[in-house]
Amino acid sequence: MTTETIGQRIRRTRKALNLTQKDLAKTLTEATHGSISQWESDTTTPSAKNLYDLSIALECDFVWLLNGGKKSNIAPASLKSFKVPLINCSQVVLLNQPEKLDDLPNIEYLMTSLNVSKGSFAIRIDEDSMEPEFKQGDIVIIDPEIKPTPGEFVVAVKNKNEAAIFKKYRELGDNQFELTPLNPDYRTDSTVDKQIKIVGTMVEHRIFRRKR
């Protein structure tokens, strides 16, 4: 009896979901169209992280994907995954020029199960203006299609070529608003005395393990 390979299981499951290799690559953080082709032809083998991401994208059991016949006591996750670019605050101005964003070297991507809109992105907090709730190193995912309500957190730009800011949104009335830091050592920015454009609203906050 011929044993089915990992590549054959990936290919069979992908086709059952009516996904192209390019469609599948878009859902993975560390893969390209070429990677999928190499895995399916068994030219190369996916890493453990790749296999985990594949099990989510293909809605199948991780252990089955790895070794075929053996069953796992963990139910497969049935999730739709979306890939968003992880950029820094100075790169937010490039969002209106996606071709320049694609040219950035070593750009990272994050996976999220949230049904975010096209153009969503993630930024890593790089200063302490939003402490104690948001610490340096935390990551927030921003959706540009969501209009903020009072108390939500947003990314905005004050001038066309300046780095973006991440602050708490507060309405002032008459179509005016202000963006406030959680750290009292920083100042509040307001549309009363300057032009501010909101880029998007936070939809996810990722906190990573911290040593005390």
mmCIF file with all atom_site columns, N, CA and C in Angstrom, residues 55-103:
data_model
loop_
_atom_site.group_PDB
_atom_site.id
_atom_site.type_symbol
_atom_site.label_atom_id
_atom_site.label_alt_id
_atom_site.label_comp_id
_atom_site.label_asym_id
_atom_site.label_entity_id
_atom_site.label_seq_id
_atom_site.pdbx_PDB_ins_code
_atom_site.Cartn_x
_atom_site.Cartn_y
_atom_site.Cartn_z
_atom_site.occupancy
_atom_site.B_iso_or_equiv
_atom_site.pdbx_formal_charge
_atom_site.auth_seq_id
_atom_site.auth_comp_id
_atom_site.auth_asym_id
_atom_site.auth_atom_id
_atom_site.pdbx_PDB_model_num
ATOM 1   N N  . SER A 1 55  ? -2.662  23.766 8.852  1.00 0.00 ? 55  SER A N  1
ATOM 2   C CA . SER A 1 55  ? -3.786  23.040 9.447  1.00 0.00 ? 55  SER A CA 1
ATOM 3   C C  . SER A 1 55  ? -4.972  23.963 9.688  1.00 0.00 ? 55  SER A C  1
ATOM 4   N N  . ILE A 1 56  ? -4.687  25.242 9.985  1.00 0.00 ? 56  ILE A N  1
ATOM 5   C CA . ILE A 1 56  ? -5.762  26.219 10.170 1.00 0.00 ? 56  ILE A CA 1
ATOM 6   C C  . ILE A 1 56  ? -6.341  26.623 8.818  1.00 0.00 ? 56  ILE A C  1
ATOM 7   N N  . ALA A 1 57  ? -5.457  26.962 7.892  1.00 0.00 ? 57  ALA A N  1
ATOM 8   C CA . ALA A 1 57  ? -5.913  27.425 6.577  1.00 0.00 ? 57  ALA A CA 1
ATOM 9   C C  . ALA A 1 57  ? -6.679  26.337 5.826  1.00 0.00 ? 57  ALA A C  1
ATOM 10  N N  . LEU A 1 58  ? -6.256  25.079 6.004  1.00 0.00 ? 58  LEU A N  1
ATOM 11  C CA . LEU A 1 58  ? -6.887  23.970 5.298  1.00 0.00 ? 58  LEU A CA 1
ATOM 12  C C  . LEU A 1 58  ? -7.971  23.282 6.130  1.00 0.00 ? 58  LEU A C  1
ATOM 13  N N  . GLU A 1 59  ? -8.188  23.802 7.340  1.00 0.00 ? 59  GLU A N  1
ATOM 14  C CA . GLU A 1 59  ? -9.256  23.302 8.221  1.00 0.00 ? 59  GLU A CA 1
ATOM 15  C C  . GLU A 1 59  ? -9.127  21.795 8.453  1.00 0.00 ? 59  GLU A C  1
ATOM 16  N N  . CYS A 1 60  ? -7.908  21.378 8.771  1.00 0.00 ? 60  CYS A N  1
ATOM 17  C CA . CYS A 1 60  ? -7.674  19.952 9.005  1.00 0.00 ? 60  CYS A CA 1
ATOM 18  C C  . CYS A 1 60  ? -6.849  19.755 10.266 1.00 0.00 ? 60  CYS A C  1
ATOM 19  N N  . ASP A 1 61  ? -6.724  18.518 10.681 1.00 0.00 ? 61  ASP A N  1
ATOM 20  C CA . ASP A 1 61  ? -5.998  18.161 11.895 1.00 0.00 ? 61  ASP A CA 1
ATOM 21  C C  . ASP A 1 61  ? -4.493  18.258 11.667 1.00 0.00 ? 61  ASP A C  1
ATOM 22  N N  . PHE A 1 62  ? -3.794  18.951 12.568 1.00 0.00 ? 62  PHE A N  1
ATOM 23  C CA . PHE A 1 62  ? -2.343  19.123 12.465 1.00 0.00 ? 62  PHE A CA 1
ATOM 24  C C  . PHE A 1 62  ? -1.629  17.773 12.412 1.00 0.00 ? 62  PHE A C  1
ATOM 25  N N  . VAL A 1 63  ? -2.004  16.839 13.293 1.00 0.00 ? 63  VAL A N  1
ATOM 26  C CA . VAL A 1 63  ? -1.333  15.540 13.358 1.00 0.00 ? 63  VAL A CA 1
ATOM 27  C C  . VAL A 1 63  ? -1.581  14.735 12.079 1.00 0.00 ? 63  VAL A C  1
ATOM 28  N N  . TRP A 1 64  ? -2.820  14.804 11.561 1.00 0.00 ? 64  TRP A N  1
ATOM 29  C CA . TRP A 1 64  ? -3.114  14.103 10.304 1.00 0.00 ? 64  TRP A CA 1
ATOM 30  C C  . TRP A 1 64  ? -2.280  14.677 9.167  1.00 0.00 ? 64  TRP A C  1
ATOM 31  N N  . LEU A 1 65  ? -2.153  16.007 9.135  1.00 0.00 ? 65  LEU A N  1
ATOM 32  C CA . LEU A 1 65  ? -1.369  16.637 8.080  1.00 0.00 ? 65  LEU A CA 1
ATOM 33  C C  . LEU A 1 65  ? 0.089   16.196 8.160  1.00 0.00 ? 65  LEU A C  1
ATOM 34  N N  . LEU A 1 66  ? 0.570   16.008 9.390  1.00 0.00 ? 66  LEU A N  1
ATOM 35  C CA . LEU A 1 66  ? 1.973   15.638 9.602  1.00 0.00 ? 66  LEU A CA 1
ATOM 36  C C  . LEU A 1 66  ? 2.257   14.186 9.243  1.00 0.00 ? 66  LEU A C  1
ATOM 37  N N  . ASN A 1 67  ? 1.408   13.259 9.716  1.00 0.00 ? 67  ASN A N  1
ATOM 38  C CA . ASN A 1 67  ? 1.758   11.851 9.520  1.00 0.00 ? 67  ASN A CA 1
ATOM 39  C C  . ASN A 1 67  ? 0.636   10.978 8.968  1.00 0.00 ? 67  ASN A C  1
ATOM 40  N N  . GLY A 1 68  ? -0.423  11.580 8.500  1.00 0.00 ? 68  GLY A N  1
ATOM 41  C CA . GLY A 1 68  ? -1.437  10.800 7.800  1.00 0.00 ? 68  GLY A CA 1
ATOM 42  C C  . GLY A 1 68  ? -2.449  10.101 8.676  1.00 0.00 ? 68  GLY A C  1
ATOM 43  N N  . GLY A 1 69  ? -2.270  8.794  8.878  1.00 0.00 ? 69  GLY A N  1
ATOM 44  C CA . GLY A 1 69  ? -3.319  7.983  9.489  1.00 0.00 ? 69  GLY A CA 1
ATOM 45  C C  . GLY A 1 69  ? -3.592  8.195  10.958 1.00 0.00 ? 69  GLY A C  1
ATOM 46  N N  . LYS A 1 70  ? -2.614  8.691  11.714 1.00 0.00 ? 70  LYS A N  1
ATOM 47  C CA . LYS A 1 70  ? -2.805  8.813  13.157 1.00 0.00 ? 70  LYS A CA 1
ATOM 48  C C  . LYS A 1 70  ? -3.785  9.926  13.488 1.00 0.00 ? 70  LYS A C  1
ATOM 49  N N  . LYS A 1 71  ? -4.590  9.703  14.510 1.00 0.00 ? 71  LYS A N  1
ATOM 50  C CA . LYS A 1 71  ? -5.594  10.671 14.925 1.00 0.00 ? 71  LYS A CA 1
ATOM 51  C C  . LYS A 1 71  ? -5.113  11.465 16.137 1.00 0.00 ? 71  LYS A C  1
ATOM 52  N N  . SER A 1 72  ? -5.590  12.665 16.249 1.00 0.00 ? 72  SER A N  1
ATOM 53  C CA . SER A 1 72  ? -5.256  13.531 17.385 1.00 0.00 ? 72  SER A CA 1
ATOM 54  C C  . SER A 1 72  ? -6.481  13.687 18.268 1.00 0.00 ? 72  SER A C  1
ATOM 55  N N  . ASN A 1 73  ? -6.265  13.923 19.563 1.00 0.00 ? 73  ASN A N  1
ATOM 56  C CA . ASN A 1 73  ? -7.379  14.197 20.468 1.00 0.00 ? 73  ASN A CA 1
ATOM 57  C C  . ASN A 1 73  ? -7.753  15.665 20.465 1.00 0.00 ? 73  ASN A C  1
ATOM 58  N N  . ILE A 1 74  ? -7.150  16.438 19.550 1.00 0.00 ? 74  ILE A N  1
ATOM 59  C CA . ILE A 1 74  ? -7.451  17.868 19.428 1.00 0.00 ? 74  ILE A CA 1
ATOM 60  C C  . ILE A 1 74  ? -8.278  18.071 18.168 1.00 0.00 ? 74  ILE A C  1
ATOM 61  N N  . ALA A 1 75  ? -9.419  18.721 18.342 1.00 0.00 ? 75  ALA A N  1
ATOM 62  C CA . ALA A 1 75  ? -10.296 18.962 17.199 1.00 0.00 ? 75  ALA A CA 1
ATOM 63  C C  . ALA A 1 75  ? -9.684  20.018 16.300 1.00 0.00 ? 75  ALA A C  1
ATOM 64  N N  . PRO A 1 76  ? -9.775  19.883 14.985 1.00 0.00 ? 76  PRO A N  1
ATOM 65  C CA . PRO A 1 76  ? -9.218  20.892 14.076 1.00 0.00 ? 76  PRO A CA 1
ATOM 66  C C  . PRO A 1 76  ? -9.961  22.208 14.183 1.00 0.00 ? 76  PRO A C  1
ATOM 67  N N  . ALA A 1 77  ? -9.218  23.286 14.074 1.00 0.00 ? 77  ALA A N  1
ATOM 68  C CA . ALA A 1 77  ? -9.843  24.607 14.121 1.00 0.00 ? 77  ALA A CA 1
ATOM 69  C C  . ALA A 1 77  ? -10.425 24.929 12.760 1.00 0.00 ? 77  ALA A C  1
ATOM 70  N N  . SER A 1 78  ? -11.639 25.446 12.770 1.00 0.00 ? 78  SER A N  1
ATOM 71  C CA . SER A 1 78  ? -12.264 25.841 11.516 1.00 0.00 ? 78  SER A CA 1
ATOM 72  C C  . SER A 1 78  ? -12.280 27.357 11.471 1.00 0.00 ? 78  SER A C  1
ATOM 73  N N  . LEU A 1 79  ? -11.171 27.914 11.019 1.00 0.00 ? 79  LEU A N  1
ATOM 74  C CA . LEU A 1 79  ? -10.994 29.361 11.064 1.00 0.00 ? 79  LEU A CA 1
ATOM 75  C C  . LEU A 1 79  ? -10.611 29.897 9.695  1.00 0.00 ? 79  LEU A C  1
ATOM 76  N N  . LYS A 1 80  ? -11.073 31.097 9.400  1.00 0.00 ? 80  LYS A N  1
ATOM 77  C CA . LYS A 1 80  ? -10.588 31.812 8.240  1.00 0.00 ? 80  LYS A CA 1
ATOM 78  C C  . LYS A 1 80  ? -9.454  32.706 8.713  1.00 0.00 ? 80  LYS A C  1
ATOM 79  N N  . SER A 1 81  ? -8.335  32.636 8.075  1.00 0.00 ? 81  SER A N  1
ATOM 80  C CA . SER A 1 81  ? -7.191  33.422 8.490  1.00 0.00 ? 81  SER A CA 1
ATOM 81  C C  . SER A 1 81  ? -6.928  34.538 7.494  1.00 0.00 ? 81  SER A C  1
ATOM 82  N N  . PHE A 1 82  ? -6.481  35.681 8.014  1.00 0.00 ? 82  PHE A N  1
ATOM 83  C CA . PHE A 1 82  ? -6.162  36.821 7.181  1.00 0.00 ? 82  PHE A CA 1
ATOM 84  C C  . PHE A 1 82  ? -4.750  37.274 7.525  1.00 0.00 ? 82  PHE A C  1
ATOM 85  N N  . LYS A 1 83  ? -4.008  37.658 6.506  1.00 0.00 ? 83  LYS A N  1
ATOM 86  C CA . LYS A 1 83  ? -2.618  38.069 6.688  1.00 0.00 ? 83  LYS A CA 1
ATOM 87  C C  . LYS A 1 83  ? -2.527  39.581 6.563  1.00 0.00 ? 83  LYS A C  1
ATOM 88  N N  . VAL A 1 84  ? -1.911  40.226 7.569  1.00 0.00 ? 84  VAL A N  1
ATOM 89  C CA . VAL A 1 84  ? -1.760  41.685 7.544  1.00 0.00 ? 84  VAL A CA 1
ATOM 90  C C  . VAL A 1 84  ? -0.293  42.043 7.706  1.00 0.00 ? 84  VAL A C  1
ATOM 91  N N  . PRO A 1 85  ? 0.181   43.108 7.035  1.00 0.00 ? 85  PRO A N  1
ATOM 92  C CA . PRO A 1 85  ? 1.582   43.504 7.168  1.00 0.00 ? 85  PRO A CA 1
ATOM 93  C C  . PRO A 1 85  ? 1.850   44.157 8.514  1.00 0.00 ? 85  PRO A C  1
ATOM 94  N N  . LEU A 1 86  ? 2.996   43.851 9.081  1.00 0.00 ? 86  LEU A N  1
ATOM 95  C CA . LEU A 1 86  ? 3.434   44.485 10.326 1.00 0.00 ? 86  LEU A CA 1
ATOM 96  C C  . LEU A 1 86  ? 4.422   45.581 9.956  1.00 0.00 ? 86  LEU A C  1
ATOM 97  N N  . ILE A 1 87  ? 4.032   46.834 10.189 1.00 0.00 ? 87  ILE A N  1
ATOM 98  C CA . ILE A 1 87  ? 4.857   47.967 9.800  1.00 0.00 ? 87  ILE A CA 1
ATOM 99  C C  . ILE A 1 87  ? 5.122   48.849 11.021 1.00 0.00 ? 87  ILE A C  1
ATOM 100 N N  . ASN A 1 88  ? 6.007   49.817 10.887 1.00 0.00 ? 88  ASN A N  1
ATOM 101 C CA . ASN A 1 88  ? 6.234   50.749 11.985 1.00 0.00 ? 88  ASN A CA 1
ATOM 102 C C  . ASN A 1 88  ? 5.498   52.063 11.700 1.00 0.00 ? 88  ASN A C  1
ATOM 103 N N  . CYS A 1 89  ? 5.475   52.926 12.687 1.00 0.00 ? 89  CYS A N  1
ATOM 104 C CA . CYS A 1 89  ? 4.682   54.155 12.574 1.00 0.00 ? 89  CYS A CA 1
ATOM 105 C C  . CYS A 1 89  ? 5.136   55.052 11.428 1.00 0.00 ? 89  CYS A C  1
ATOM 106 N N  . SER A 1 90  ? 6.411   55.040 11.105 1.00 0.00 ? 90  SER A N  1
ATOM 107 C CA . SER A 1 90  ? 6.903   55.887 10.011 1.00 0.00 ? 90  SER A CA 1
ATOM 108 C C  . SER A 1 90  ? 6.502   55.352 8.644  1.00 0.00 ? 90  SER A C  1
ATOM 109 N N  . GLN A 1 91  ? 6.082   54.075 8.579  1.00 0.00 ? 91  GLN A N  1
ATOM 110 C CA . GLN A 1 91  ? 5.699   53.475 7.303  1.00 0.00 ? 91  GLN A CA 1
ATOM 111 C C  . GLN A 1 91  ? 4.202   53.593 7.008  1.00 0.00 ? 91  GLN A C  1
ATOM 112 N N  . VAL A 1 92  ? 3.441   54.093 7.975  1.00 0.00 ? 92  VAL A N  1
ATOM 113 C CA . VAL A 1 92  ? 1.990   54.211 7.787  1.00 0.00 ? 92  VAL A CA 1
ATOM 114 C C  . VAL A 1 92  ? 1.660   55.107 6.599  1.00 0.00 ? 92  VAL A C  1
ATOM 115 N N  . VAL A 1 93  ? 2.487   56.123 6.348  1.00 0.00 ? 93  VAL A N  1
ATOM 116 C CA . VAL A 1 93  ? 2.226   57.034 5.231  1.00 0.00 ? 93  VAL A CA 1
ATOM 117 C C  . VAL A 1 93  ? 2.289   56.320 3.884  1.00 0.00 ? 93  VAL A C  1
ATOM 118 N N  . LEU A 1 94  ? 2.894   55.128 3.845  1.00 0.00 ? 94  LEU A N  1
ATOM 119 C CA . LEU A 1 94  ? 3.004   54.384 2.595  1.00 0.00 ? 94  LEU A CA 1
ATOM 120 C C  . LEU A 1 94  ? 1.742   53.587 2.277  1.00 0.00 ? 94  LEU A C  1
ATOM 121 N N  . LEU A 1 95  ? 0.773   53.561 3.195  1.00 0.00 ? 95  LEU A N  1
ATOM 122 C CA . LEU A 1 95  ? -0.423  52.759 2.992  1.00 0.00 ? 95  LEU A CA 1
ATOM 123 C C  . LEU A 1 95  ? -1.230  53.223 1.784  1.00 0.00 ? 95  LEU A C  1
ATOM 124 N N  . ASN A 1 96  ? -1.096  54.506 1.440  1.00 0.00 ? 96  ASN A N  1
ATOM 125 C CA . ASN A 1 96  ? -1.791  55.011 0.256  1.00 0.00 ? 96  ASN A CA 1
ATOM 126 C C  . ASN A 1 96  ? -1.046  54.676 -1.031 1.00 0.00 ? 96  ASN A C  1
ATOM 127 N N  . GLN A 1 97  ? 0.151   54.086 -0.871 1.00 0.00 ? 97  GLN A N  1
ATOM 128 C CA . GLN A 1 97  ? 0.959   53.685 -2.028 1.00 0.00 ? 97  GLN A CA 1
ATOM 129 C C  . GLN A 1 97  ? 1.388   52.232 -1.824 1.00 0.00 ? 97  GLN A C  1
ATOM 130 N N  . PRO A 1 98  ? 0.463   51.289 -1.963 1.00 0.00 ? 98  PRO A N  1
ATOM 131 C CA . PRO A 1 98  ? 0.760   49.878 -1.664 1.00 0.00 ? 98  PRO A CA 1
ATOM 132 C C  . PRO A 1 98  ? 1.927   49.308 -2.434 1.00 0.00 ? 98  PRO A C  1
ATOM 133 N N  . GLU A 1 99  ? 2.194   49.847 -3.620 1.00 0.00 ? 99  GLU A N  1
ATOM 134 C CA . GLU A 1 99  ? 3.324   49.326 -4.384 1.00 0.00 ? 99  GLU A CA 1
ATOM 135 C C  . GLU A 1 99  ? 4.643   49.609 -3.668 1.00 0.00 ? 99  GLU A C  1
ATOM 136 N N  . LYS A 1 100 ? 4.717   50.737 -2.934 1.00 0.00 ? 100 LYS A N  1
ATOM 137 C CA . LYS A 1 100 ? 5.926   51.044 -2.164 1.00 0.00 ? 100 LYS A CA 1
ATOM 138 C C  . LYS A 1 100 ? 6.016   50.156 -0.932 1.00 0.00 ? 100 LYS A C  1
ATOM 139 N N  . LEU A 1 101 ? 4.865   49.837 -0.339 1.00 0.00 ? 101 LEU A N  1
ATOM 140 C CA . LEU A 1 101 ? 4.838   48.966 0.826  1.00 0.00 ? 101 LEU A CA 1
ATOM 141 C C  . LEU A 1 101 ? 5.351   47.583 0.454  1.00 0.00 ? 101 LEU A C  1
ATOM 142 N N  . ASP A 1 102 ? 4.985   47.106 -0.738 1.00 0.00 ? 102 ASP A N  1
ATOM 143 C CA . ASP A 1 102 ? 5.430   45.789 -1.196 1.00 0.00 ? 102 ASP A CA 1
ATOM 144 C C  . ASP A 1 102 ? 6.932   45.750 -1.429 1.00 0.00 ? 102 ASP A C  1
ATOM 145 N N  . ASP A 1 103 ? 7.535   46.915 -1.678 1.00 0.00 ? 103 ASP A N  1
ATOM 146 C CA . ASP A 1 103 ? 8.972   46.971 -1.958 1.00 0.00 ? 103 ASP A CA 1
ATOM 147 C C  . ASP A 1 103 ? 9.829   47.039 -0.696 1.00 0.00 ? 103 ASP A C  1
#
